[in-house]
Coordinates of C-alpha atoms in Angstrom, one line a residue:
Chain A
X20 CA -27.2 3.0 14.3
X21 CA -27.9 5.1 17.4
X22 CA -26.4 2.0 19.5
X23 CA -22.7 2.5 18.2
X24 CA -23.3 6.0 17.6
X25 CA -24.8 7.8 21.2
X26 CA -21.5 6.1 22.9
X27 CA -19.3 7.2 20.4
X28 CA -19.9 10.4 20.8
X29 CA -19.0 10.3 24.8
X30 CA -15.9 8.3 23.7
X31 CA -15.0 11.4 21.4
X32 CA -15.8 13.7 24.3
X33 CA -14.0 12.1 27.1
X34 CA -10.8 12.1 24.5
X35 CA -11.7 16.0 23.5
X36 CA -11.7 16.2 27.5
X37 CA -8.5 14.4 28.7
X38 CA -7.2 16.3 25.9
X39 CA -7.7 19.5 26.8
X40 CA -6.8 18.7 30.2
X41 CA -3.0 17.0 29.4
X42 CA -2.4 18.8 26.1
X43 CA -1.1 14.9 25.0
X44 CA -0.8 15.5 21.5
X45 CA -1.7 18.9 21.3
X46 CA 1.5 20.7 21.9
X47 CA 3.8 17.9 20.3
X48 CA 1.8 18.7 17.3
X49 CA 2.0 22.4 17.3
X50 CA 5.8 22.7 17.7
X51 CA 6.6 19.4 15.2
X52 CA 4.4 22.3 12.7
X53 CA 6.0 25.2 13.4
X54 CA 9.7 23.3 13.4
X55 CA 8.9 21.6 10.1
X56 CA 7.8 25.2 8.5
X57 CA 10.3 26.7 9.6
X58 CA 12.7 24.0 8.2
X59 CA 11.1 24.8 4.5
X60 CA 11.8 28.2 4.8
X61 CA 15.4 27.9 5.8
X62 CA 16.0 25.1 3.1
X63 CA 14.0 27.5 0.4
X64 CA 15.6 30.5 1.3
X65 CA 15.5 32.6 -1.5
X66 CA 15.1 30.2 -3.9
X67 CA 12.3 30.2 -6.8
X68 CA 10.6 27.3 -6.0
X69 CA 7.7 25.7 -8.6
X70 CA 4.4 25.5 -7.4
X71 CA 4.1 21.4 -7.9
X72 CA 7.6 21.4 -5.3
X73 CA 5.6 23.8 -3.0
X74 CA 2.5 21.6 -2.9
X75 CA 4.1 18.5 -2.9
X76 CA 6.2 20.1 0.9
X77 CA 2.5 21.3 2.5
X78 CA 1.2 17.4 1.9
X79 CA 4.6 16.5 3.4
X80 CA 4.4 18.9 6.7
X81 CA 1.0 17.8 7.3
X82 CA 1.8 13.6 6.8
X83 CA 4.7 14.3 9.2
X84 CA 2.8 16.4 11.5
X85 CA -0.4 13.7 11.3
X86 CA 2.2 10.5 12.1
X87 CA 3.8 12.0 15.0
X88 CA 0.3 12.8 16.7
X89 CA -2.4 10.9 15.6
X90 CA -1.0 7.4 17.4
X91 CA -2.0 8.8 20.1
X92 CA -5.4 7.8 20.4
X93 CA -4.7 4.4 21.2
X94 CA -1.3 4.6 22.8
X95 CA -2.1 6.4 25.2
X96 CA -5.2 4.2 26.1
X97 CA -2.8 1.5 26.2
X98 CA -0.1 3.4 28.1
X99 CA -2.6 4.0 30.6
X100 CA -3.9 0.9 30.9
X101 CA -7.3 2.1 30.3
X102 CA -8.1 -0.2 27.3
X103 CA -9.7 -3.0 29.0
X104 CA -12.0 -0.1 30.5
X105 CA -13.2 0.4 27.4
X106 CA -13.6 -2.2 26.6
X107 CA -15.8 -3.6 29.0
X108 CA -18.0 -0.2 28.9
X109 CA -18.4 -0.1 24.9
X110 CA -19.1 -1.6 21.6
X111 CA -15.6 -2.0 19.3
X112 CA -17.3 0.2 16.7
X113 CA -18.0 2.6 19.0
X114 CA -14.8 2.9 20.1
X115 CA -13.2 3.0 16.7
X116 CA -15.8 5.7 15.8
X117 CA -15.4 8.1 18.5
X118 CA -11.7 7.9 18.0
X119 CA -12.1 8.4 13.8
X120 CA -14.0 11.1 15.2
X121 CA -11.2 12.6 17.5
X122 CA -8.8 11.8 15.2
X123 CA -10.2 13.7 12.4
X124 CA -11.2 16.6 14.5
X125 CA -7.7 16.6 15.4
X126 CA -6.3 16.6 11.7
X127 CA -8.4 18.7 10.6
X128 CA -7.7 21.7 12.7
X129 CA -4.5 21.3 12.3
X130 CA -4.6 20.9 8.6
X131 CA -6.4 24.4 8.8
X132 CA -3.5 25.6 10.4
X133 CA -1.2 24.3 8.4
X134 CA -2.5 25.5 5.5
X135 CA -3.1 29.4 7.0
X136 CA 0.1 29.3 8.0
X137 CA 1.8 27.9 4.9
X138 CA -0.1 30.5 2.8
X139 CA 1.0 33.3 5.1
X140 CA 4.9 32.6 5.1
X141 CA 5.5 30.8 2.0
X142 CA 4.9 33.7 -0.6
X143 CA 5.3 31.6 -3.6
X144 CA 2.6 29.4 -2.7
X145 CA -0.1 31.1 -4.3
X146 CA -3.9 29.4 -4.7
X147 CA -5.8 30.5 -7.5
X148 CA -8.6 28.6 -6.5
X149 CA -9.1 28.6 -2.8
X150 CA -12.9 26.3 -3.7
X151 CA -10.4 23.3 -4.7
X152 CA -7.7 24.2 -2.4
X153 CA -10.3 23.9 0.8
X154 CA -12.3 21.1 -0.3
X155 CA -8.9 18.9 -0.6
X156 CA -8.1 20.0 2.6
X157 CA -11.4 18.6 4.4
X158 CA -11.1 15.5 2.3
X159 CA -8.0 15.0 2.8
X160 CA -8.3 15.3 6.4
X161 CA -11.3 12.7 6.1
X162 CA -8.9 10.4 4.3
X163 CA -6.1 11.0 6.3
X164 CA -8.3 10.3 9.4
X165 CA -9.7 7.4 8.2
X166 CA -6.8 5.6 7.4
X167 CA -4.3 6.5 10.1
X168 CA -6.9 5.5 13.0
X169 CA -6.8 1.9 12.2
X170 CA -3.5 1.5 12.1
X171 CA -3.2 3.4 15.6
X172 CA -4.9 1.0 16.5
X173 CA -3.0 -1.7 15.0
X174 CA 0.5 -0.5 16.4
X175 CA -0.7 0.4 19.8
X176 CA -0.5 -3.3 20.3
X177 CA 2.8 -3.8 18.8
X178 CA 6.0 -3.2 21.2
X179 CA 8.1 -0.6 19.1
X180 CA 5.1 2.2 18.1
X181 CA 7.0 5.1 17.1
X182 CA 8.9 3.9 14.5
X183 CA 6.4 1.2 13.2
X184 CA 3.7 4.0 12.5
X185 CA 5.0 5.9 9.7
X186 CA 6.2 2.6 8.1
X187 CA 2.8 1.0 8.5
X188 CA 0.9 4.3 7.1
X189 CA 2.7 5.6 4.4
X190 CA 1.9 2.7 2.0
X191 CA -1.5 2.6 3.0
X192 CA -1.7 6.5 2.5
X193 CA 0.5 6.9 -0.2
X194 CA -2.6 6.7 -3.3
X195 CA -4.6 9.4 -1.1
X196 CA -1.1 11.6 -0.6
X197 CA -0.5 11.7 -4.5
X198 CA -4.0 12.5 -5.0
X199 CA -4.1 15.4 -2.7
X200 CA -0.6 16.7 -4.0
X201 CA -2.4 16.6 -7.4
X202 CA -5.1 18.2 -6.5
X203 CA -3.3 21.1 -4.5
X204 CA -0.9 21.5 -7.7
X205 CA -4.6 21.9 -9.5
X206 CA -5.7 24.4 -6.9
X207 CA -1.9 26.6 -7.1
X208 CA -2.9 26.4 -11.5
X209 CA -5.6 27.7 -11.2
X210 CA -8.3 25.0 -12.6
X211 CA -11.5 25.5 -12.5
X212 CA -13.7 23.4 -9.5
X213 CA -14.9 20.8 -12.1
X214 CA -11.4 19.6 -13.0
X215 CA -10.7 18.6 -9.6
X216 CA -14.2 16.4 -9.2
X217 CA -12.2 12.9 -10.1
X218 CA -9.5 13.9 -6.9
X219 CA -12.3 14.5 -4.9
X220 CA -14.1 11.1 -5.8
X221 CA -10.9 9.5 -5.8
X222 CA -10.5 10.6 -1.7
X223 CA -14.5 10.4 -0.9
X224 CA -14.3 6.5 -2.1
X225 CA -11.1 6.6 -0.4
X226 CA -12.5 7.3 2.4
X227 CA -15.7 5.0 2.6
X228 CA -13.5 2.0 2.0
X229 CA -11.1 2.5 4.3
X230 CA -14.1 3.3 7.5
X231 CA -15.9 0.5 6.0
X232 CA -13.3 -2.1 6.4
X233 CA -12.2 -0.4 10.0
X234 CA -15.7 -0.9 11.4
X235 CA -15.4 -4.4 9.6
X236 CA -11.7 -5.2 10.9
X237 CA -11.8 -3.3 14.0
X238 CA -12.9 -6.0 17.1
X239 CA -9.8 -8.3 16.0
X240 CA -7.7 -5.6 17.2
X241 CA -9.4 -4.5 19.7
X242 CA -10.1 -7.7 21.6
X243 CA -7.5 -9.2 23.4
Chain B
X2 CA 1.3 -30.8 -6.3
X3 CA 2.2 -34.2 -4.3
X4 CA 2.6 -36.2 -7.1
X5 CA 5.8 -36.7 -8.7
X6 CA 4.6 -36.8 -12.3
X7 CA 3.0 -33.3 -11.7
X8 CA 6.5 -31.9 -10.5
X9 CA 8.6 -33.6 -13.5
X10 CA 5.6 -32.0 -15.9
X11 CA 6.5 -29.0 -14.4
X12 CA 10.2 -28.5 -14.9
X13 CA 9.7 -29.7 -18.5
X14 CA 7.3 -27.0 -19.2
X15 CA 9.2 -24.3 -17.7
X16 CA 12.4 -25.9 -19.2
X17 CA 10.6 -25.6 -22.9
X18 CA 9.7 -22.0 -21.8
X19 CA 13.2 -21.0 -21.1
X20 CA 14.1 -22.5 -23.8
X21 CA 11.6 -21.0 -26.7
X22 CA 12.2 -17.5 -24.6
X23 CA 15.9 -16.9 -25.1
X24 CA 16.4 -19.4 -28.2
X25 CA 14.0 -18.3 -31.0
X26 CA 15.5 -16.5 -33.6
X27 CA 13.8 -12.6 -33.9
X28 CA 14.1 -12.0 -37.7
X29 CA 12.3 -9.0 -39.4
X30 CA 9.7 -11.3 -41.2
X31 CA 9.0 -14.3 -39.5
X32 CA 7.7 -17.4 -41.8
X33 CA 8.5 -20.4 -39.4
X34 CA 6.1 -21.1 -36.0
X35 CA 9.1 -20.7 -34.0
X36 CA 10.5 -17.0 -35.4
X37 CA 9.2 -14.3 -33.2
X38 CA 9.0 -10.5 -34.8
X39 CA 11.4 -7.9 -34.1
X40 CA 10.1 -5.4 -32.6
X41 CA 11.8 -1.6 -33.7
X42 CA 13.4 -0.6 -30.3
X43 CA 13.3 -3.3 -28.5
X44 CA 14.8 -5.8 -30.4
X45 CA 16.3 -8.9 -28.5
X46 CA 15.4 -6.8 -25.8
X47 CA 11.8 -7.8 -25.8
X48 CA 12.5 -11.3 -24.2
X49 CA 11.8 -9.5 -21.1
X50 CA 8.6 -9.9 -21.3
X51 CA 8.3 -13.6 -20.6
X52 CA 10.1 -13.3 -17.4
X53 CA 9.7 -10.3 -15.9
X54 CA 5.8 -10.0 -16.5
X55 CA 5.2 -13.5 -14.5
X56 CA 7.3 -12.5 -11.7
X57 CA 5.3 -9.1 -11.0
X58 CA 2.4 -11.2 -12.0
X59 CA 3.4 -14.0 -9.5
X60 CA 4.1 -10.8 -6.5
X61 CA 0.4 -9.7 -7.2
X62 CA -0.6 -14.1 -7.0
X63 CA 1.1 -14.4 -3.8
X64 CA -0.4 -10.8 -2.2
X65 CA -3.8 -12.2 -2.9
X66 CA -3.2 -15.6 -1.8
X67 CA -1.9 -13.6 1.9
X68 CA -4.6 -11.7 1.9
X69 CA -7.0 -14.8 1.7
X70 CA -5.5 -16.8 4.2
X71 CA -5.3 -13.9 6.3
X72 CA -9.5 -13.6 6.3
X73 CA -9.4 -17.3 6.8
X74 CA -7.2 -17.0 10.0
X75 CA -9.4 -14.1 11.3
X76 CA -12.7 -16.2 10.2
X77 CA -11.3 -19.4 12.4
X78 CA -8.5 -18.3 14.7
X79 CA -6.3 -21.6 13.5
X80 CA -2.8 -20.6 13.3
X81 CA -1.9 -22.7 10.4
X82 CA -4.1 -20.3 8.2
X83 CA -1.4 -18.0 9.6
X84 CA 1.6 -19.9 8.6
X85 CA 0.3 -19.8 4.9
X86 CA -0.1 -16.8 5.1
X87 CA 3.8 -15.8 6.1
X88 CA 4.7 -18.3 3.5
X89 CA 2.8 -16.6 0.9
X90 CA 4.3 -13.2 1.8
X91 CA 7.5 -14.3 2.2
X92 CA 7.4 -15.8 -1.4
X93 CA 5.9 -12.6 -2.6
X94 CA 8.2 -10.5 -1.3
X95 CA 10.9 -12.6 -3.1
X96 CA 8.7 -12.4 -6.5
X97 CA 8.4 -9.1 -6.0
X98 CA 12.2 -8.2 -5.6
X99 CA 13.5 -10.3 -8.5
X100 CA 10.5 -8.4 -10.6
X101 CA 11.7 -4.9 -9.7
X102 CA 15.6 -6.0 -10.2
X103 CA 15.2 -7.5 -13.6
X104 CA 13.1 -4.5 -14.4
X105 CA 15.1 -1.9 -13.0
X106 CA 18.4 -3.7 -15.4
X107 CA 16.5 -3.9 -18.6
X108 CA 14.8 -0.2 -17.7
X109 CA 18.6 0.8 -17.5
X110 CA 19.6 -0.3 -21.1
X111 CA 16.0 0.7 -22.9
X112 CA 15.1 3.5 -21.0
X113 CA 17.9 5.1 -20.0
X114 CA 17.8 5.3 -15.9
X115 CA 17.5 2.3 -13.4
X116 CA 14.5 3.9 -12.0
X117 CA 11.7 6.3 -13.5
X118 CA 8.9 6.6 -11.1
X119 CA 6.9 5.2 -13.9
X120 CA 3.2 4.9 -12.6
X121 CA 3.7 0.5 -12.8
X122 CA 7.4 0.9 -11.3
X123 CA 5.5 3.0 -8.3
X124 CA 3.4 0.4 -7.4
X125 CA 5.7 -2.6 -7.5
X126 CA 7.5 -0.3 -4.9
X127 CA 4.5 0.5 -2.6
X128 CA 4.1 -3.5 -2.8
X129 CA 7.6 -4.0 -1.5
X130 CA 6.8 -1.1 1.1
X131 CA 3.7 -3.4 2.1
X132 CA 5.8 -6.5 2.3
X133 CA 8.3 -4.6 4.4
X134 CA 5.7 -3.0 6.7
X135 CA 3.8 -6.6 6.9
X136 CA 7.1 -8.2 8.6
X137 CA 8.3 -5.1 10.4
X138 CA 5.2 -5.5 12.1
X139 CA 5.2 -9.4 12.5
X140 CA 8.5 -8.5 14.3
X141 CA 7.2 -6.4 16.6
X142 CA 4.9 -8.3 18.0
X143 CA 5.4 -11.2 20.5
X144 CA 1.9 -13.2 21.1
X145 CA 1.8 -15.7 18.5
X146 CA -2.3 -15.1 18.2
X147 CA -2.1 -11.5 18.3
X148 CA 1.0 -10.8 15.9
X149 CA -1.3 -13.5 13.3
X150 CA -4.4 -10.9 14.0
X151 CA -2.5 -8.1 13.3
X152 CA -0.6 -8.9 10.2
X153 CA -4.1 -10.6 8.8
X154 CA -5.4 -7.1 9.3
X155 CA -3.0 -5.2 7.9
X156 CA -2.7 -7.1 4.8
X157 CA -6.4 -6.6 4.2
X158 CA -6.3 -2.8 4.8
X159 CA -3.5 -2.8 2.6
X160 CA -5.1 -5.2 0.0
X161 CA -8.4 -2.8 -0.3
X162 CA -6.0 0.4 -0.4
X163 CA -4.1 -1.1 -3.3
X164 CA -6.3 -0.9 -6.2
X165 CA -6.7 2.8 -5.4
X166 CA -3.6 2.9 -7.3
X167 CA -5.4 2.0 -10.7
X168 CA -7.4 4.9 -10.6
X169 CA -4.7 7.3 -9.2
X170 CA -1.9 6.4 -10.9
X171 CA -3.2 7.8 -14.5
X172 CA -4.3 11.0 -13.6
X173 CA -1.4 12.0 -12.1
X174 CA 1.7 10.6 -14.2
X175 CA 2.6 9.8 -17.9
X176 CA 4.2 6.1 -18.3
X177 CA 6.9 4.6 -19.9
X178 CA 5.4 1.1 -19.4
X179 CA 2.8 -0.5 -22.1
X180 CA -1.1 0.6 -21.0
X181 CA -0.1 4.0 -20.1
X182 CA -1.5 7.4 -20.4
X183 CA 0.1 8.5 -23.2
X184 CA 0.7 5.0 -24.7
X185 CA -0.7 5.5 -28.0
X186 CA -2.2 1.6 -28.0
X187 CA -5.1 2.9 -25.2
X188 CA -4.9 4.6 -21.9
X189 CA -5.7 2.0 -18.8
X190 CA -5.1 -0.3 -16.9
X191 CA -5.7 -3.2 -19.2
X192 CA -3.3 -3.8 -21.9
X193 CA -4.2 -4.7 -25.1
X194 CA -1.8 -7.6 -26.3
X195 CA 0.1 -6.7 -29.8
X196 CA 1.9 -9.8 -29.9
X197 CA 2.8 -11.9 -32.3
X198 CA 0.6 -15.5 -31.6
X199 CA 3.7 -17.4 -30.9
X200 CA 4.9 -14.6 -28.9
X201 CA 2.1 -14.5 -27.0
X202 CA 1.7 -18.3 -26.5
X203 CA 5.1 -18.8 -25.1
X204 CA 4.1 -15.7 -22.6
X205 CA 1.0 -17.6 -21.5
X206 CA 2.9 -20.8 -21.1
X207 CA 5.4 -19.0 -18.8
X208 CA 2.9 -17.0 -16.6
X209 CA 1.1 -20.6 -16.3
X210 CA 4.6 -22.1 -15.4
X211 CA 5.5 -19.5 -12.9
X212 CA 2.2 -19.4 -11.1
X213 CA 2.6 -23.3 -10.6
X214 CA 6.1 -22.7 -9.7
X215 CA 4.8 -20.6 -6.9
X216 CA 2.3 -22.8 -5.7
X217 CA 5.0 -25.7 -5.7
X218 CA 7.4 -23.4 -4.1
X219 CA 4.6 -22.9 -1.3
X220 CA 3.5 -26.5 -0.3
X221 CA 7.5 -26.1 -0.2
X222 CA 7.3 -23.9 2.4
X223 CA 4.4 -25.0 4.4
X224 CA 5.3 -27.6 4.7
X225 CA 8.9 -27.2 5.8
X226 CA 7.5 -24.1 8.6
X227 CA 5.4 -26.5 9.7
X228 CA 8.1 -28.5 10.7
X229 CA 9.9 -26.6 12.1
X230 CA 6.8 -25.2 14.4
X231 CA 6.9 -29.0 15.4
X232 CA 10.3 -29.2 16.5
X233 CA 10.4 -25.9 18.6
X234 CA 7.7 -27.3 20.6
X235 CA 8.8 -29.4 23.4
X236 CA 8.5 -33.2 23.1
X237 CA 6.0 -35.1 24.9

């Protein structure tokens, strides 16, 4: 394990690094947030929006937000021509792990954002239960992670990315986006932590499948 | 199927099929082998069933049989595992569009509205998403080898992401379909047949007649992609 896992942790620092350094997806991702809150509050207006509505928008900021920055990864290796680099210098699954790794860092804080954010300036959207509301938010993140890595990784060989990426995703994601909604509709109710156990098994299995069969699928892509 | 007697079997059967589907009498008590029950609310409306189940049933053949020769391409790199592939999805994709059209008309006149976002009509949607997605990105790829890697491993991502739908689909949505949550015959995603036996013999001779019908309709195709493979390549 230490074999795939040692590099992938330089591979996930080297992308924290360059990251930090060109702000790549960083600030595309930031301003695609704040635009597409801003958009729900204009639309909403005064309106009295239902909770499931209001749940349903946050998973929809954060898939939009998720496809227009979490290509990147691979893209941009691609763009750069660093790929064959990599290549040469690392195992496949230690590639794909690092990225997972970057990837879900990535979503994650951004989720957290998100969700502050969305809690802040939509007043309707009240959660009863912030222990469910939080939990689907990591495991969503895991999930969303998980699944949108691999297909990066798929579409940075393809010719026409941007568009392809949400087309790709969204019916690979769409089982872990209805859960999530479902459980954040929970969350707004406020249930009680037990009811939302079969959401959270539902994206922890998710999850596991989805990095399994990366780690399984990944050197086909990889490999030109 | 190569031999002849195999196809002629074939259109017989799925001629008698046709045939017992839209011809036998539904009469309130059935006493003859060949009157089906009718059913209160469906009425001549439940003929449905022995068209319109095979087809989704035949989309669902066709994804697996994709899938397969998508793990075989990756397994041995032979492009013609490749071609079968295509041929598969492009068969499914035409399953699956004459399943969600003749379900979508007959949803109109029972249930009221063309579309429901009933938990079964959901999924026969993301499988037309998946088809679409699966040729957009054949499209946009231009290496032979690497557009056959791709597509091989998006169908499998998208084949173990799939079944997901089984166990999210009831906790989140009443149906309207039979085998719902709310259906008072069970919960789940295995329906418990209520048919009447001749009913439900007829319906088992059409899903056996449509899945050989796709399999037909594939060596079909093959066979005809193959060809023309052969005659783009320049001649030696």
């Amino acid at each position: 394990m230490k074999i795939f896992t040692a590099p992938a942790i330089y591979i996930f620092l080297k992308d924290s690094h360059s990251e930090i350094r060109t702000r790549y997806a960083l600030n595309a991702l930031l301003m695609f947030v704040v635009t597409a809150l801003a958009l729900v509050l204009f639309s909403v207006g005064n309106e009295v929006v239902g909770t499931d509505v209001l749940s349903g928008i946050l998973w929809v900021i954060i898939f939009f937000s998720g496809m227009s920055g979490l290509s990147r990864t691979f893209v941009s290796e691609e763009e750069r021509g660093t790929s064959a680099t990599l290549q040469l210098i690392s195992r496949p699954t230690s590639v794909l792990l690092g990225k997972l790794f970057f990837n879900f860092v990535l979503i994650f804080s951004l989720n957290m954002l998100i969700a502050v954010l969305y809690q802040l300036l939509v007043n309707r959207f009240v959660v009863l239960t912030p222990s469910i509301f939080w939990m689907t938010i990591f495991l969503g993140s895991c999930a969303l992670a998980s699944s949108s890595t691999i297909i990066a990784a798929i579409i940075a060989k393809a010719n026409t990315r941007g568009t392809l990426y949400p087309v790709l995703s969204f019916p690979i994601m769409l089982p872990l986006l209805l859960t999530v909604m479902n459980a954040t509709r929970l969350s707004t109710e406020g249930a009680a932590f037990a009811e939302a156990l079969g959401e959270f098994q539902i994206l922890i299995s998710y999850t596991v499948v989805v990095v399994t069969i990366s780690i399984l699928l990944f050197s086909f892509v990889w490999k030109d | 199927m190569k031999s002849t007697t195999a196809k002629i079997g074939l259109v017989i059967w799925l001629t008698l099929v046709i045939f017992a589907a839209i011809l036998f009498p539904m009469v309130p008590a059935p006493e003859k082998w060949y009157e089906f029950p009718i059913i209160p609310g469906l009425e001549e409306k439940a003929r449905i069933i022995f068209f319109h189940v095979p087809m989704a049933w035949t989309t669902v053949v066709a994804f697996i049989a994709s899938t397969i020769y998508g793990i075989r391409f990756l397994m041995t790199k032979n492009l013609d595992y490749d071609l079968r592939s295509v041929s598969a999805a492009g068969l499914g994709t035409m399953f699956c569009i004459l399943a969600t059209i003749t379900g979508s008309l007959w949803a109109k006149f029972n249930w009221g509205s063309f579309w429901n976002w009933d938990p079964r009509e959901t999924s026969i949607f993301v499988l037309l998403l998946i088809y679409g997605a699966y040729f957009a990105l054949r499209s946009a790829v231009d290496v032979e080898e690497k557009r056959a890697t791709l597509s091989a491993v998006y169908s499998i991502i998208a084949g173990v992401t799939v079944p997901f739908f089984i166990f999210v689909m009831p906790r989140i949505m009443t149906g309207l379909h039979p085998g719902s949550k709310g259906d008072p015959q069970g919960a789940g995603p295995v329906v418990q047949f209520k048919m009447a036996p001749n009913m439900l013999l007829v319906f088992f001779a059409s899903l056996i007649g449509f899945t050989l019908l796709y399999f037909w309709m594939f060596d079909i195709k093959v066979r005809s992609s193959r060809l023309e493979l052969h005659s783009q390549q320049p001649q030696e």
